[in-house]
PDB file of C-alpha atoms in Angstrom:
ATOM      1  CA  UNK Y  17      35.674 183.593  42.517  1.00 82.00           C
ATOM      2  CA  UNK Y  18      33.787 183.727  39.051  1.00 91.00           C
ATOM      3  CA  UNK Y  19      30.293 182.821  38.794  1.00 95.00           C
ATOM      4  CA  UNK Y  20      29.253 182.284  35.209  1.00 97.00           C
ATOM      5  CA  UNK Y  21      25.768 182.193  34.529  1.00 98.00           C
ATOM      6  CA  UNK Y  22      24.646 180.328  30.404  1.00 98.00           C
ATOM      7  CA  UNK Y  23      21.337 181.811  28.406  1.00 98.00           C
ATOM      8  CA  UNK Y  24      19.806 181.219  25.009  1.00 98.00           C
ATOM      9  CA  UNK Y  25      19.692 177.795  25.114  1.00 97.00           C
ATOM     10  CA  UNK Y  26      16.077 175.920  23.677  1.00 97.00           C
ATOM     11  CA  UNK Y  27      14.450 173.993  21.080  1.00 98.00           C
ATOM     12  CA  UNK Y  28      15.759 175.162  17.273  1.00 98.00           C
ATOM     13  CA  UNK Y  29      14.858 172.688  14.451  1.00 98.00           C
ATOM     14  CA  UNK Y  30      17.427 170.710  12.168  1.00 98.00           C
ATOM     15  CA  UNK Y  31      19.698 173.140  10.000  1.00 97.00           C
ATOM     16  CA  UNK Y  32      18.721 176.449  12.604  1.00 98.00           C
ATOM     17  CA  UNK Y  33      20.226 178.496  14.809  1.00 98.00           C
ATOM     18  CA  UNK Y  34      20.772 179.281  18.017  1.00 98.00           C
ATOM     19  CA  UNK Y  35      23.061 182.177  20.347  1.00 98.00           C
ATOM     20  CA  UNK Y  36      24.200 181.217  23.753  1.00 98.00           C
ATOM     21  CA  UNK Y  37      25.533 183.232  25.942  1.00 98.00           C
ATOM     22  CA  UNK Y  38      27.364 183.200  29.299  1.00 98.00           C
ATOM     23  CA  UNK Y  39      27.575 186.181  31.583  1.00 98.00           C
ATOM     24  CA  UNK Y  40      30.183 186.396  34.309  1.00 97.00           C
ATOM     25  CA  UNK Y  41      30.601 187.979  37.984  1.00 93.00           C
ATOM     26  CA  UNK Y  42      33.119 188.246  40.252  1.00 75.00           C
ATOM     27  CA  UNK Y  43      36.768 188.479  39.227  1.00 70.00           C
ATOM     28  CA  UNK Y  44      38.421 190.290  36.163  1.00 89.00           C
ATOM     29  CA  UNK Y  45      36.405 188.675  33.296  1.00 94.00           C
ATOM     30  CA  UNK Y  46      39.186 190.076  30.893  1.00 94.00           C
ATOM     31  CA  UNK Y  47      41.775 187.663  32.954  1.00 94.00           C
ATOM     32  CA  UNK Y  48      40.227 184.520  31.832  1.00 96.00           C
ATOM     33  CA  UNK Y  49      40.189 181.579  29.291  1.00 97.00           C
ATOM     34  CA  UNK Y  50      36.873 181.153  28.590  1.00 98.00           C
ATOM     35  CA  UNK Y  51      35.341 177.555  26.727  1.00 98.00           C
ATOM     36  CA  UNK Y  52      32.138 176.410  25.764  1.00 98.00           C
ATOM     37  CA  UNK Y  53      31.885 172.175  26.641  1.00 98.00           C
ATOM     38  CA  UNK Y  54      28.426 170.003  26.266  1.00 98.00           C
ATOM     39  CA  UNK Y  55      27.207 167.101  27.659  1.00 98.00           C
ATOM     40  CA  UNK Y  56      24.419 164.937  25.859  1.00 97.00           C
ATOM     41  CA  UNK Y  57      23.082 162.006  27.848  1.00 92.00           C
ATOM     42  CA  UNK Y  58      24.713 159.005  28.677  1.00 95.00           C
ATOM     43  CA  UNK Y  59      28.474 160.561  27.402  1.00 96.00           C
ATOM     44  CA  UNK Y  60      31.688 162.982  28.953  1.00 96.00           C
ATOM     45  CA  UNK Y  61      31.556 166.366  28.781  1.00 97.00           C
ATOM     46  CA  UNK Y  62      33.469 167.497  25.527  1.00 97.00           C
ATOM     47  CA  UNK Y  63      35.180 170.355  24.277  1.00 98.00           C
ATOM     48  CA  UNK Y  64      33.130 172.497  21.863  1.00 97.00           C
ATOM     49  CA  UNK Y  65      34.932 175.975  21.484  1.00 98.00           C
ATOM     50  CA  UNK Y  66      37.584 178.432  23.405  1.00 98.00           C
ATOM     51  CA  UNK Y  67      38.486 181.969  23.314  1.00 98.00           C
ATOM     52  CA  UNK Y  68      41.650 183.565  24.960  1.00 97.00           C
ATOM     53  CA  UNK Y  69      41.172 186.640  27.276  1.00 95.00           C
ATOM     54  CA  UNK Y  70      41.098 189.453  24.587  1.00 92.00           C
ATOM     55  CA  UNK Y  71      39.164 187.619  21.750  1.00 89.00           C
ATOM     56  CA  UNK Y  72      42.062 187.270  18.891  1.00 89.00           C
ATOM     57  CA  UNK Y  73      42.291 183.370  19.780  1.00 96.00           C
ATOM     58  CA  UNK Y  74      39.801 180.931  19.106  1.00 97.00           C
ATOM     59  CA  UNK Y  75      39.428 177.352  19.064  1.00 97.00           C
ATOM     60  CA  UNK Y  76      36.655 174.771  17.578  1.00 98.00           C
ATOM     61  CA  UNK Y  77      35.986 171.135  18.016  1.00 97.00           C
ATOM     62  CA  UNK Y  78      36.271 169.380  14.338  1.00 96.00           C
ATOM     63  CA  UNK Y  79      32.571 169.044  15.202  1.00 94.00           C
ATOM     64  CA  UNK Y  80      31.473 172.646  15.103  1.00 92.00           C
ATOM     65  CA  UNK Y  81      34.266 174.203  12.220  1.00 92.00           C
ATOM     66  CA  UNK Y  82      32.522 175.992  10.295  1.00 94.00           C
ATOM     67  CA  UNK Y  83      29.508 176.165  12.285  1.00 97.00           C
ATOM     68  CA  UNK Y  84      30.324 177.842  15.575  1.00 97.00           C
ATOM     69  CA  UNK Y  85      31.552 181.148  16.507  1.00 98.00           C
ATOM     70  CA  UNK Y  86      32.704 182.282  19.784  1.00 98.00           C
ATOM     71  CA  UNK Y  87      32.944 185.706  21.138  1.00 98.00           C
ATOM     72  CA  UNK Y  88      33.507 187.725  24.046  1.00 97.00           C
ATOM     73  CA  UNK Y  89      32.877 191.539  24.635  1.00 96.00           C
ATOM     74  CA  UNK Y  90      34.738 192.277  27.796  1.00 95.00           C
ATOM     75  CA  UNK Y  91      32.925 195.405  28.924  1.00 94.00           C
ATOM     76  CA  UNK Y  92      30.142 193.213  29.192  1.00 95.00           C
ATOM     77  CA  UNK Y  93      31.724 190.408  31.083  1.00 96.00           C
ATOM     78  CA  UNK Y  94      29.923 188.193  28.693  1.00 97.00           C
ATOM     79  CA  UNK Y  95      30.975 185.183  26.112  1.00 98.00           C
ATOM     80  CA  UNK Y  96      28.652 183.971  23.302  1.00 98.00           C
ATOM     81  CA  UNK Y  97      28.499 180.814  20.964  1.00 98.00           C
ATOM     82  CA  UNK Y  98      26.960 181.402  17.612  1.00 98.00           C
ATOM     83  CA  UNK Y  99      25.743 177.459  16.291  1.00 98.00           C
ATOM     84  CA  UNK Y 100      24.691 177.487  12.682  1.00 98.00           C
ATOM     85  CA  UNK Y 101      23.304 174.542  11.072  1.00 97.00           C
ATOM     86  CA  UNK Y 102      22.441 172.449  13.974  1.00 97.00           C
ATOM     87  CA  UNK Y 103      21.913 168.820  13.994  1.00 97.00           C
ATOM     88  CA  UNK Y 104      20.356 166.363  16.000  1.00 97.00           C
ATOM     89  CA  UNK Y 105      23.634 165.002  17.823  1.00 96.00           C
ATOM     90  CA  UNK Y 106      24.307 168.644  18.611  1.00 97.00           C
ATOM     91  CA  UNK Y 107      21.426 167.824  21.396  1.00 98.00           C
ATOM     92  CA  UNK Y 108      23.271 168.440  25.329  1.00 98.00           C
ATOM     93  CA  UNK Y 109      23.697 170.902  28.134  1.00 98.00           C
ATOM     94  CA  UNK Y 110      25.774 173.124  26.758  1.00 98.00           C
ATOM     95  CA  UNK Y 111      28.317 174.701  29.559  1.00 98.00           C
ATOM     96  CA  UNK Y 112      30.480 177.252  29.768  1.00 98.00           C
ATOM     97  CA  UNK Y 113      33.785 177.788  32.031  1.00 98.00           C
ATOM     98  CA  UNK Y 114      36.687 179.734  32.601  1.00 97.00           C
ATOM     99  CA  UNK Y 115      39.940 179.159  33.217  1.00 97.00           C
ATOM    100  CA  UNK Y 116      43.236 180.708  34.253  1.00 95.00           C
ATOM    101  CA  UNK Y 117      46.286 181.258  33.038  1.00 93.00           C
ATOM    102  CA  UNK Y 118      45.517 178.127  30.842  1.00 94.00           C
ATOM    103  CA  UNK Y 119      44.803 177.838  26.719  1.00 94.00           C
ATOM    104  CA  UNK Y 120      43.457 174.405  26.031  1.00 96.00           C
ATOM    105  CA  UNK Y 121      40.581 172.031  26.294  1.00 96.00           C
ATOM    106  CA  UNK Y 122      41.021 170.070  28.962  1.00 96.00           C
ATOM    107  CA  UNK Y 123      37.479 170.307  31.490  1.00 96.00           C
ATOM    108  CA  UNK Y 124      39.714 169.445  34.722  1.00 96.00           C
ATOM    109  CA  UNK Y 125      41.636 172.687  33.849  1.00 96.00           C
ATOM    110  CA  UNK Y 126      38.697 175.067  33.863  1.00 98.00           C
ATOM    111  CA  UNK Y 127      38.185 176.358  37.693  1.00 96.00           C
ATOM    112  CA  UNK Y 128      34.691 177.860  37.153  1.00 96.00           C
ATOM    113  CA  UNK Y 129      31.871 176.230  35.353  1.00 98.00           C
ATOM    114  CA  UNK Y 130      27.707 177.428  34.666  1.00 98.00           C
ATOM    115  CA  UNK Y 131      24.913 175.786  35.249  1.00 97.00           C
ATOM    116  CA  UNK Y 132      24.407 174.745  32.209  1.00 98.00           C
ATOM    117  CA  UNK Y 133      21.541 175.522  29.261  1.00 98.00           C
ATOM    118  CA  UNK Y 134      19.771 172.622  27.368  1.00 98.00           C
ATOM    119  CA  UNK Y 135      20.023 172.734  23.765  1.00 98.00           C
ATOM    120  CA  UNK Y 136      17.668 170.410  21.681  1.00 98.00           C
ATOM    121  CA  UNK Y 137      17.431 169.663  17.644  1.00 98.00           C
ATOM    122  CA  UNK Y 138      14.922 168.293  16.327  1.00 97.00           C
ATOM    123  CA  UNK Y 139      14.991 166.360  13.789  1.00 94.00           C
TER     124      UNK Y 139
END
């Protein structure tokens, strides 16, 4: 069992920044996939960025190239998302998950999911 628990999220203004980050228990952190997805009202949950388990593989949504940057540091069970240049339709709960023995971006293949932390542009 993994329990994964998101922080940073909040209100940043058009063109800002913000750091999430996502801290895990349980299980060998260092064993596992780990993604970042969001949800914004009204829509699915969609992929926004993946890491494999030692860092040296990452993977963006067309939306967030160039914008995003995901990390891990393992000895601190803990993965982050770096979002530059926000915009308004990056506005959802932003979630992160882990998976095993998995590399893609498919939700239904991540076991363990967050709670979730809101992230709002303004415009």
């Amino acid at each position: 069992q993994v329990q994964l628990v998101e922080s940073g999220g909040g209100l940043v203004q058009a063109g800002g920044s913000l750091r999430l980050a996502c801290t895990a228990s349980g299980r060998t952190f260092s064993s596992y996939l780990m993604g970042w997805f969001r949800q914004a009202p009204g829509k699915e949950r969609e992929f926004v960025a993946r890491i494999d388990r030692v860092g040296g593989k990452k993977s963006y949504a067309d939306s967030g190239k160039g914008r995003w940057t995901i990390s891990r540091d393992n000895a601190k069970n803990t993965v982050y998302l770096q979002m530059n240049k926000m915009q308004p339709e990056d506005t959802a709960l932003y979630y992160c998950a882990a998976a095993y023995r998995y590399d893609g971006s498919e939700p239904g293949k991540y076991a363990y999911w967050g709670q979730g932390t809101q992230v709002t542009v303004s415009s």
